[in-house]
Coordinates of C-alpha atoms and ligand atoms in Angstrom, one line a residue:
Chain A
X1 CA 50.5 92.0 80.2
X2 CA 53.4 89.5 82.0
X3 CA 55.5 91.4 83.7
X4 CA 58.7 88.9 84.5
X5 CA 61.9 90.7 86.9
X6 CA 65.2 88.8 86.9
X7 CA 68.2 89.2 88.8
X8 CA 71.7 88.5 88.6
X9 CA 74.8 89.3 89.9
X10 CA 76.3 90.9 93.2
X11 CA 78.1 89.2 96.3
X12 CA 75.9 86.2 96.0
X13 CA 76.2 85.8 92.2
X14 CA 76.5 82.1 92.3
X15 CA 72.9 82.0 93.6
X16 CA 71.9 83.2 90.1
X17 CA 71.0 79.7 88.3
X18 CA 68.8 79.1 91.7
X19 CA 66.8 82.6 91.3
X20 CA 63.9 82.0 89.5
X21 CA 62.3 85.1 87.6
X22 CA 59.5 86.6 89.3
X23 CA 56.4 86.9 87.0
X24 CA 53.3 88.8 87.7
X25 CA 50.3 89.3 85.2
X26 CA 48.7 92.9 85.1
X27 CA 45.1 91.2 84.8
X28 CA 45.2 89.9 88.3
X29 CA 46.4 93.4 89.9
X30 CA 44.1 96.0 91.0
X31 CA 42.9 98.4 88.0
X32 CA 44.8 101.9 89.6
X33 CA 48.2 99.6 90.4
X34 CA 48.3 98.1 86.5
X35 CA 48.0 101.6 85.4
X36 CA 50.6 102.6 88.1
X37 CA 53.3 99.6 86.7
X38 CA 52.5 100.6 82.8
X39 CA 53.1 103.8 83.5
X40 CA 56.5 102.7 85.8
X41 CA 57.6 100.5 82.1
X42 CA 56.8 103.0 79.9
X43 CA 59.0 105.6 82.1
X44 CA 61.6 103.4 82.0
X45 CA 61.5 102.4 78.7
X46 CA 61.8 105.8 77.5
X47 CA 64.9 107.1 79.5
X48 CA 68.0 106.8 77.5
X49 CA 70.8 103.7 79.8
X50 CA 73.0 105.3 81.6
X51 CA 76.7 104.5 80.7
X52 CA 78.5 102.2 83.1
X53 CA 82.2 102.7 83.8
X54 CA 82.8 99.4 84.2
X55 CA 84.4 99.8 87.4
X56 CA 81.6 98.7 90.2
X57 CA 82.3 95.1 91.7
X58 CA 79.8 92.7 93.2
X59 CA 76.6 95.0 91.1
X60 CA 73.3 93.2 90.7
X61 CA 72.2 93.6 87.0
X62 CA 68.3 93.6 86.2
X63 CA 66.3 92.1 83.2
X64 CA 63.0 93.3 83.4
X65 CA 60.4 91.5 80.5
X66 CA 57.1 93.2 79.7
X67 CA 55.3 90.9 77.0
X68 CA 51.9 92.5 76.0
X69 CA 50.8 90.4 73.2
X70 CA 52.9 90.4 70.2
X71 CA 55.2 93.3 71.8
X72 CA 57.9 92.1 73.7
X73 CA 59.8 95.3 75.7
X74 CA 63.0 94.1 77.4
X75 CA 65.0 96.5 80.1
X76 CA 68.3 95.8 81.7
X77 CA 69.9 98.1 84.0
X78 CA 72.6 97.5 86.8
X79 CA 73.4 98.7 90.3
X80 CA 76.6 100.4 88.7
X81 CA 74.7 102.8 86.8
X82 CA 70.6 102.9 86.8
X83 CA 68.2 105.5 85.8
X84 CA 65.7 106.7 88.2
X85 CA 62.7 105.8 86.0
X86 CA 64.3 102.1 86.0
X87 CA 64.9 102.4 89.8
X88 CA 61.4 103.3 90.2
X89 CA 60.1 101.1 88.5
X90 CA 62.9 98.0 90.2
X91 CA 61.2 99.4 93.3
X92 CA 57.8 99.2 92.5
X93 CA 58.7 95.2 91.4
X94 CA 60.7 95.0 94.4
X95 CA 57.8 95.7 96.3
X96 CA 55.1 94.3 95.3
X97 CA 57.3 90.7 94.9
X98 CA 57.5 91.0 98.7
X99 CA 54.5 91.3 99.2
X100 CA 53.5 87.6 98.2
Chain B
X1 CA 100.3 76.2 116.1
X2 CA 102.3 79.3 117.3
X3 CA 105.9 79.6 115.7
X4 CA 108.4 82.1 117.0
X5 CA 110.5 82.9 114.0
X6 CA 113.6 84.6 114.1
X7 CA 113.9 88.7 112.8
X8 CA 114.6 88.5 109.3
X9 CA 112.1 86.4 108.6
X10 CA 109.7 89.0 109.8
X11 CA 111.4 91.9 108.3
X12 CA 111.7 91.7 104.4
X13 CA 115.4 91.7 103.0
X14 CA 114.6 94.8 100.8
X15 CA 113.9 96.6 103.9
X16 CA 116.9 95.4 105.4
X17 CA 118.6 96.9 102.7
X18 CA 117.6 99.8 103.8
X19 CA 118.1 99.5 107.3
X20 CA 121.8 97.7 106.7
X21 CA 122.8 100.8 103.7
X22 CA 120.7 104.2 104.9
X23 CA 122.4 107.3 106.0
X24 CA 119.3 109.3 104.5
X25 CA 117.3 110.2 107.1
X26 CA 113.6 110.1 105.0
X27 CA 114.8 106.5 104.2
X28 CA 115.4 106.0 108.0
X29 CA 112.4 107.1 108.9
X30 CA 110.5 104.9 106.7
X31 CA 112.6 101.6 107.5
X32 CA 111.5 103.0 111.6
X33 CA 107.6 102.8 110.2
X34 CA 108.2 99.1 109.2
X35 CA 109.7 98.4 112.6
X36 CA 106.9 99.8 113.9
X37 CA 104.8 97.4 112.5
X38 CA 106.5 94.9 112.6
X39 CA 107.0 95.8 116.0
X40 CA 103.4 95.5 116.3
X41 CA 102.9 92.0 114.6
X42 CA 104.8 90.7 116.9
X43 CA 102.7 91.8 119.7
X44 CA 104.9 95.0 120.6
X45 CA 102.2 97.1 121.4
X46 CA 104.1 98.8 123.8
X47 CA 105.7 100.9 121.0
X48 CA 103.3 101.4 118.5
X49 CA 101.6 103.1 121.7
X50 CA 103.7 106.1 121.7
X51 CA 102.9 106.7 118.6
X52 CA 99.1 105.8 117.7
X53 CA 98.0 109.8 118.8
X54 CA 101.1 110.8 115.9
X55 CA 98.9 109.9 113.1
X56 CA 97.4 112.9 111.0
X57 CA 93.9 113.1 111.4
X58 CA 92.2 113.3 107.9
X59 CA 93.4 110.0 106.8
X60 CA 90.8 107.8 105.4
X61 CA 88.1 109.6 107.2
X62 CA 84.9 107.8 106.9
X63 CA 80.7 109.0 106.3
X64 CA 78.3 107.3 106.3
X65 CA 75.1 108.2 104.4
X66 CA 71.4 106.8 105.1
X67 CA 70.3 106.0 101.5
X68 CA 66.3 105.5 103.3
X69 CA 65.8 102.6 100.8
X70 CA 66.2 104.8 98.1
X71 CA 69.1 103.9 95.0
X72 CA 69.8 107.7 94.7
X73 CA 72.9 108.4 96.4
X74 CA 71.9 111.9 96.0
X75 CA 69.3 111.7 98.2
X76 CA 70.6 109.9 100.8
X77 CA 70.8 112.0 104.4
X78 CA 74.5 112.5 106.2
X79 CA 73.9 110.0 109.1
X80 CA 77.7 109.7 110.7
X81 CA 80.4 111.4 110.2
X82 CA 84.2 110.7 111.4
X83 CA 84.5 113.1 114.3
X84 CA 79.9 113.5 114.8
X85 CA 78.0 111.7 117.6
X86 CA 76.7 107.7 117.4
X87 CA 73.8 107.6 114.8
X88 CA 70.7 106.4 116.9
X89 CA 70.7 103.8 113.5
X90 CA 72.7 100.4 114.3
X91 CA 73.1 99.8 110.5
X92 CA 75.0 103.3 110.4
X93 CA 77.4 102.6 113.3
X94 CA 78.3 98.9 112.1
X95 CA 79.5 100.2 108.6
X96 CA 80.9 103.2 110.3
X97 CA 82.7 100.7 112.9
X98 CA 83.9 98.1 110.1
X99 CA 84.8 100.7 108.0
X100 CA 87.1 102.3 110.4
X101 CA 88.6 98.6 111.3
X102 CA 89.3 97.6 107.7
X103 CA 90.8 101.1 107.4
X104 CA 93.1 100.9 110.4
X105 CA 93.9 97.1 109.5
X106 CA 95.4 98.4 106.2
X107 CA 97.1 101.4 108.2
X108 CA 98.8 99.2 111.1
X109 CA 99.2 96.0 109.3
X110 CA 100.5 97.1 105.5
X111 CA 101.1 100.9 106.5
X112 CA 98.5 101.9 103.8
X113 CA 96.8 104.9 104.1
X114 CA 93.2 104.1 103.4
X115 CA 92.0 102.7 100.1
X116 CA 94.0 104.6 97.5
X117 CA 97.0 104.6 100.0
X118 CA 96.9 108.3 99.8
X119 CA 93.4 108.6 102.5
X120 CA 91.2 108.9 99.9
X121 CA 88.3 109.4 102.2
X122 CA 85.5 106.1 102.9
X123 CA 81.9 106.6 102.1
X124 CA 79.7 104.1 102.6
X125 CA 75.5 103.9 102.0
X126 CA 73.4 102.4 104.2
X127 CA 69.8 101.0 103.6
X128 CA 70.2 100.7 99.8
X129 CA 67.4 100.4 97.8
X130 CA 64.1 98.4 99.1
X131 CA 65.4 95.0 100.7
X132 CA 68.0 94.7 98.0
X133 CA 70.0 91.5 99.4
X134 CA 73.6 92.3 98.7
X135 CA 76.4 95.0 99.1
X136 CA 79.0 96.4 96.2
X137 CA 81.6 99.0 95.7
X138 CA 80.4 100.9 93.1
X139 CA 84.0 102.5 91.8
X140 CA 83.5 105.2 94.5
X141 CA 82.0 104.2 97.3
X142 CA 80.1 101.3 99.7
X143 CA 76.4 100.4 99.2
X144 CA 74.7 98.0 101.8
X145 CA 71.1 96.7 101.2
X146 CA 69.5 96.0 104.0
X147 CA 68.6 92.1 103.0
X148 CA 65.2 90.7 103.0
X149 CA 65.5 88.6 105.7
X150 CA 65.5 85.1 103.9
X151 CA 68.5 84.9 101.5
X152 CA 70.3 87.6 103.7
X153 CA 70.0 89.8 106.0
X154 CA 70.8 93.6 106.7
X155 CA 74.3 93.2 105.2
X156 CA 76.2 96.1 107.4
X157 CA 76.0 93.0 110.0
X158 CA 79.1 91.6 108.0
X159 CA 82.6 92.5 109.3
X160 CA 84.2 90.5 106.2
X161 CA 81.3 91.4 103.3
X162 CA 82.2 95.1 103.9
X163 CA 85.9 94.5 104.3
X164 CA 86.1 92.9 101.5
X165 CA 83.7 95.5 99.4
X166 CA 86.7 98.3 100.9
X167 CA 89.3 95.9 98.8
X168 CA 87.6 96.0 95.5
X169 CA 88.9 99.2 96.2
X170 CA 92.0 98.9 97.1
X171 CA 92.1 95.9 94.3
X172 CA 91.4 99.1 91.8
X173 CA 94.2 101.1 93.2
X174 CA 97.1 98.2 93.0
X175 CA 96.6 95.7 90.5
X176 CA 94.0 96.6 89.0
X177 CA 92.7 93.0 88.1
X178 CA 90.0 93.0 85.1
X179 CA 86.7 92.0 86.5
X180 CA 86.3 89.4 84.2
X181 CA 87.4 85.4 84.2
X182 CA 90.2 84.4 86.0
X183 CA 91.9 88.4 86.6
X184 CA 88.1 88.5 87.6
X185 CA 88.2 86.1 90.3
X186 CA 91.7 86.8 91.7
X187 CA 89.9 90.0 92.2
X188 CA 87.2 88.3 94.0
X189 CA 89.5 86.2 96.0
X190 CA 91.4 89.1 97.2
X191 CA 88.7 90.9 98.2
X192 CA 87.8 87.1 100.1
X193 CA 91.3 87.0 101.6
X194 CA 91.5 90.5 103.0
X195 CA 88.2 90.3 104.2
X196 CA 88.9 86.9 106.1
X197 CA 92.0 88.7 107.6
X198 CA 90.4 91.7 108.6
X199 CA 87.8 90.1 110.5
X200 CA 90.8 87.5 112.0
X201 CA 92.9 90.8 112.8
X202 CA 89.9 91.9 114.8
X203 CA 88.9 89.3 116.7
X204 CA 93.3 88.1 117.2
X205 CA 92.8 84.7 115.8
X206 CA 95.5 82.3 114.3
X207 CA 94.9 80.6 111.0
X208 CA 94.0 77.5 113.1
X209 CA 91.0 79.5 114.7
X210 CA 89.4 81.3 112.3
X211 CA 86.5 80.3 110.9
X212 CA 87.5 81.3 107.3
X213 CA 83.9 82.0 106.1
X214 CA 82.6 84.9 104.5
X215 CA 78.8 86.6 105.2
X216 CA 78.1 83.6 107.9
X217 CA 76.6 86.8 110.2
X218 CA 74.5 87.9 107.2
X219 CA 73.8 84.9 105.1
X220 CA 70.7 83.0 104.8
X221 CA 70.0 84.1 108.7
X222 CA 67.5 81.8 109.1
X223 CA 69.8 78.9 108.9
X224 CA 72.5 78.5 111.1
X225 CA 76.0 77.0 110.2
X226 CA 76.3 78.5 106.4
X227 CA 78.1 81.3 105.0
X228 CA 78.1 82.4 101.1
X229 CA 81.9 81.1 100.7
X230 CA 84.3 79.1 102.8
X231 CA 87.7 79.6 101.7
X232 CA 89.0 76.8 103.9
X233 CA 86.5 74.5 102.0
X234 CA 85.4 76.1 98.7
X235 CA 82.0 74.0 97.6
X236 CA 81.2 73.3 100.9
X237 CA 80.0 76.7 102.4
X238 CA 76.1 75.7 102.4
X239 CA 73.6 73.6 100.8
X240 CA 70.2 74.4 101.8
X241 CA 66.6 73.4 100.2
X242 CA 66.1 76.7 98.6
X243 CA 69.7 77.7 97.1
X244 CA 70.8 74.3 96.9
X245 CA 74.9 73.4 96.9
X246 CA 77.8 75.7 97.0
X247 CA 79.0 75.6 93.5
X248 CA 82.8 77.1 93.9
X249 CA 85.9 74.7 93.1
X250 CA 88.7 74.4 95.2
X251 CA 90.8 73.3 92.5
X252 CA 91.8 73.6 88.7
X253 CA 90.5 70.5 87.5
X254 CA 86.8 71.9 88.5
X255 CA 87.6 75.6 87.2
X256 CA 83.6 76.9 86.4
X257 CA 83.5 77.9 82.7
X258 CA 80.5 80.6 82.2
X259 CA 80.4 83.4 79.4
X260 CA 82.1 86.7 80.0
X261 CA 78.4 88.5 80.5
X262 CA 76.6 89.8 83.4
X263 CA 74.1 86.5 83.4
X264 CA 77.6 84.4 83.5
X265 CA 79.1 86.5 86.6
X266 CA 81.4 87.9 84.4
X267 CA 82.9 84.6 83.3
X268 CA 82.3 83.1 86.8
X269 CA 84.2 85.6 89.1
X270 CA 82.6 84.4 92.3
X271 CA 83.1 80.8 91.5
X272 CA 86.6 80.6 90.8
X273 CA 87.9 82.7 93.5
X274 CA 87.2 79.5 95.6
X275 CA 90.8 78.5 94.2
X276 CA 93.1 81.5 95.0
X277 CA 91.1 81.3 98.3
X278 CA 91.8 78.0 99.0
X279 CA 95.5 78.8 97.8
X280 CA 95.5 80.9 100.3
X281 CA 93.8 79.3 103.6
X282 CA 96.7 76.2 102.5
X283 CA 99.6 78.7 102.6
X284 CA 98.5 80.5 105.9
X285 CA 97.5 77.3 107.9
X286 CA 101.1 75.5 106.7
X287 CA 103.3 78.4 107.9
X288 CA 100.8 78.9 110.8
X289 CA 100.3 81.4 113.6
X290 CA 98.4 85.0 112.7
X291 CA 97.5 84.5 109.2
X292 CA 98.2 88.7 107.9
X293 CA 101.4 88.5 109.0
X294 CA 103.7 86.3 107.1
X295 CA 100.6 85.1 104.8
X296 CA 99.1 88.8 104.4
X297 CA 102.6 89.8 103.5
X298 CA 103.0 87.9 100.6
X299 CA 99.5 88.3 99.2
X300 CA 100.0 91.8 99.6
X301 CA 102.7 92.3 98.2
X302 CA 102.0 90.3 95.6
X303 CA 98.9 92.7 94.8
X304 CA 100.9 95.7 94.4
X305 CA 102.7 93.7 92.1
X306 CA 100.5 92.1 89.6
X307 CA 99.0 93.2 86.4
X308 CA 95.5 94.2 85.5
X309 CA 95.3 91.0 83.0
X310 CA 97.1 88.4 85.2
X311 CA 95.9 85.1 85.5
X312 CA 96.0 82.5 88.3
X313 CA 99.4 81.2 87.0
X314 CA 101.0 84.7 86.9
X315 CA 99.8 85.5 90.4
X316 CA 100.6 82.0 92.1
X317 CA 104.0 82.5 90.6
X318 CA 104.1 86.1 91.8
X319 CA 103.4 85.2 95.5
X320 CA 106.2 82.5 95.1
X321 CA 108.6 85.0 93.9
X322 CA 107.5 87.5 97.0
X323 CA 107.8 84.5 99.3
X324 CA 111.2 84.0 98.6
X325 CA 111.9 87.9 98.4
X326 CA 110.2 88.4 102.1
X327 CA 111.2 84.9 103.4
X328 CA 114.4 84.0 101.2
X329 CA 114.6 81.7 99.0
X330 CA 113.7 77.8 100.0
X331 CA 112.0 79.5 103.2
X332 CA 109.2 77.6 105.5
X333 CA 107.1 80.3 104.1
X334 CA 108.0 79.6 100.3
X335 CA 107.5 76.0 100.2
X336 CA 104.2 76.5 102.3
X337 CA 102.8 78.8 99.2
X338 CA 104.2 76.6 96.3
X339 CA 102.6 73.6 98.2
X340 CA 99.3 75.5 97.9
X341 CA 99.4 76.1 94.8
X342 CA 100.3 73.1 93.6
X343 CA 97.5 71.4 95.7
X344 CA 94.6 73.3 93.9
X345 CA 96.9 72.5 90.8
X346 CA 97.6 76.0 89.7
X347 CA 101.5 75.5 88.2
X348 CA 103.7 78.0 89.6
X349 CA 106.4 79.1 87.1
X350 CA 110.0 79.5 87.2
X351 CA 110.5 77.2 90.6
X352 CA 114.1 76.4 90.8
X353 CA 115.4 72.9 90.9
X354 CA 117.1 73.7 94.0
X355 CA 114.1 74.7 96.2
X356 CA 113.1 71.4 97.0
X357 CA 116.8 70.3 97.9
X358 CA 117.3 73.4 100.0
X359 CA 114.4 73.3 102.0
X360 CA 115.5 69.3 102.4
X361 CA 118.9 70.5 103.6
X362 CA 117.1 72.6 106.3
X363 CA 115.6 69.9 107.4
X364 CA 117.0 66.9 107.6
X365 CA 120.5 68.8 108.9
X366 CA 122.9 67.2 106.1
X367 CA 124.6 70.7 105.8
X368 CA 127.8 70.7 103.6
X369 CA 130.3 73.2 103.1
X370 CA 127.4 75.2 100.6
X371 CA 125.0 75.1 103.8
X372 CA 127.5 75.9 106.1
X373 CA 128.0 79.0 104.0
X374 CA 124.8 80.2 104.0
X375 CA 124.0 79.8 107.5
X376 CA 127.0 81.8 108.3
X377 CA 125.7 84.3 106.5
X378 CA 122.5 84.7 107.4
X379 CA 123.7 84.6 111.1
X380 CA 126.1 87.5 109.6
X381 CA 122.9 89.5 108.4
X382 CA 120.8 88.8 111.6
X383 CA 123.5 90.0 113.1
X384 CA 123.7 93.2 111.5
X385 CA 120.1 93.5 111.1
X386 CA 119.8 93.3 115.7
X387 CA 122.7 96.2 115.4
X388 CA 120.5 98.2 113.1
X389 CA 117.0 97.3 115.0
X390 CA 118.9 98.4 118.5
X391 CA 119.9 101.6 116.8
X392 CA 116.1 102.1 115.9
X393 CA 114.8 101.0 119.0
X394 CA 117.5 104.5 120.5
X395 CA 115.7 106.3 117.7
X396 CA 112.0 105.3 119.3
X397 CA 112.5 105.6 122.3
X398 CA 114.1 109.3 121.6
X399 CA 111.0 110.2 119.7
X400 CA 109.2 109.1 122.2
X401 CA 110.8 111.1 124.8
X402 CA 111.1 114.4 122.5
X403 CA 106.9 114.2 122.7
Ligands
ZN1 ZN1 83.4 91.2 95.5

């Protein structure tokens, strides 16, 4: 599974065309942390968006892109108003991107 | 450039008003406030003084929470509060500190109480999320990220990035500008102005000194020299291997079209703004000295004046109309915004054909009888006004005695 994290938005939004998506492939990750990020997207994936107000300034947005085969699952959430499994799983991304 | 200008350029004619017509004492009391900060722009400390320990405590009181790189604002742990000990956390006491300078440049320079002008309280988060590289105002409250070191770093290191996340408030509470194309930038560029001026408030710098950037303390730290917008010279505020060129215009003719989505900025919000800022470095470098004083004034002002939906046209032609309402008509300070906007070729509406004659009178000295009259009379209402401002100064100086 390609697991692709791109972000947009916020103070420095005009960075955005020069912020490449981060990718990572589940094959080349450990077996217990491909479980861990499946189970992260499928969390996330499940949790009903929370509503925004419309009313936060300068908010990053998120597009996270899981495409396992055929199945293509695509999650975006914002600063302004994010569920905890999509946090979680942001984190998790956030992570293991900063790792490299 | 340091200009000494002459009272009633300082103090607004509808205050006057007031001052010149008042018997009511409420009304007294609020045209003595203005003198006191006026008073104070002009470097009158002495009299502010008596007063700074009369302010209600309460007002705008500020905590700050320690989000522990989580995004839950729930979770995050009371680190400073406005009357508790220094946090043993620098990132808490630099919001806490800018958060209680924006706040007090608002009180002392505009005479607004805190963000909704009322003291709604100021909360701000520190340590947001896992290196997340940028700050917002989320409709409530502050968020700072702590940066990842590269592209930024921990943003609480920024007196202007939080200043102007504290006006997206006070954006929300005025106008109310739509976050979306050019509404969207003018509230961008405000947020850019009054964080500029907050940071040149602090550090008592004239137009000519500042540096006019915004983020240069927390942008890309490992290159020096850069900032993530220059209002002074929109385009130009870095270019660097890795983010490449400033992209913002300075002018209409290279207005940034994107869509109205989040992937577009909201229909370029952070582009744009490089034009009302601009607009505004121009007006506050051509009338000179301390740029929130007659500058601030009029983009103030203007604020609490516009429209949630106004565009860059309405607004430039608002600030015009303030000029000329603070400053009179054909004023230094008039023709310094129309000049402005004209140069990042943003039309101003409903400019009278006989500014430009005016303001030639005043210059070149070929009064006739019109000129004659008018000079008489604003020598009539300066007089007046020094009568009033002597009667105020009795009032002061009996308050200050009565404490
Ligand atoms: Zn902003």
């Amino acid at each position: 599974m390609k697991v692709a994290l791109r972000t947009y938005g916020g103070l420095a939004a005009v960075l955005d065309p020069r912020r490449p998506p981060q990718v990572l492939d589940t094959d080349a990750l450990p077996e217990a942390a491909a479980a861990e990020l499946a189970r992260l997207l499928a969390a996330a994936g499940s949790m009903p968006e929370e509503d925004t107000d419309g009313r936060a300034r300068d908010a990053m947005s998120y597009t996270i892109t899981a495409e396992d085969g055929d199945r293509v699952t695509v999650l975006e959430q914002s600063d302004a108003a994010m569920t905890p499994a999509f946090a979680a799983l942001l984190t998790w991304l956030r992570k293991h991107f900063a790792q490299r | 450039m340091s200009r000494t200008r002459p009272v009633n350029c300082i103090i607004p004619p509808y205050i006057l008003e007031k001052l010149l017509d008042s018997e009511d004492r409420e009304e007294r009391q609020a045209a003595l406030d203005t003198l006191l900060v006026t008073a104070r722009l002009r470097g009158e400390r002495a009299i502010r003084a008596s007063f700074s320990g009369a302010a209600a405590p309460g007002v705008g009181r500020r905590t700050v929470f320690d989000c522990e790189e989580d995004e839950f604002l729930a979770n995050a742990v009371l680190a400073r509060t406005e009357d508790g000990p220094e946090s043993a956390d620098a990132s808490v006491n630099r919001a806490f500190d800018a958060l209680g300078l924006t706040r007090d440049f608002y009180k002392e320079v505009f005479e607004r109480n805190s963000i909704d002008g009322r003291g709604m309280r100021l909360d701000g988060y520190v340590h947001f999320g896992f290196q997340v590289k940028n700050a917002f105002w989320d409709g409530r409250q502050m968020l700072f990220g702590d940066g990842d070191g590269k592209e930024f770093s921990d943003l609480t290191g920024s007196l202007d990035v939080i200043a102007h996340e504290l006006t997206h408030g006070v954006t929300d509470h005025t106008s109310g500008f739509e976050y979306h194309n050019q509404s969207g930038a003018l509230n961008e560029s405000i947020s850019d102005v009054f964080g500029s001026l907050v940071k040149q408030w602090s550090l008592k710098q004239s137009a000519e000194e500042a540096d006019w950037l915004i983020g240069a303390d927390v942008y890309t730290p490992g290159i020096g020299g850069d900032a993530l917008r220059s209002m002074k010279n929109p385009g130009h505020a870095f270019n660097n291997p890795k983010f490449g060129k400033d992209p913002q215009p300075d002018r209409m003719s290279k207005f940034v079209h994107l869509p109205d989505t989040w992937q577009g900025d909201n229909g370029a919000v952070h582009y744009n703004s490089g034009i009302p800022n601009k607009a505004f470095f121009l007006t506050a470098v051509r009338i000179g000295g301390f740029a929130w004083e007659a500058a601030g004034s009029i983009w103030y002002e203007s604020l609490k004046a516009s429209g949630p939906e106004d565009d860059f046209q309405d607004f430039a032609t608002t600030t015009f109309q303030k000029a000329g309402e603070l400053f009179t008509a054909g004023s230094h300070e008039q023709s310094a915004v129309l000049s402005a906007w004209r140069e990042v070729e943003v039309p101003v509406k409903g400019v009278p054909v006989g500014v430009a004659r005016v303001r030639s009178f005043a210059v070149d000295g070929n009064g006739g009888a019109g000129r004659m009259d008018g000079s008489a009379a604003l020598a009539k209402q300066v007089s007046a006004l020094n009568d009033k401002v002597e009667t105020l100064a009795k009032d002061v100086a009996a308050l200050k005695g009565a404490r």
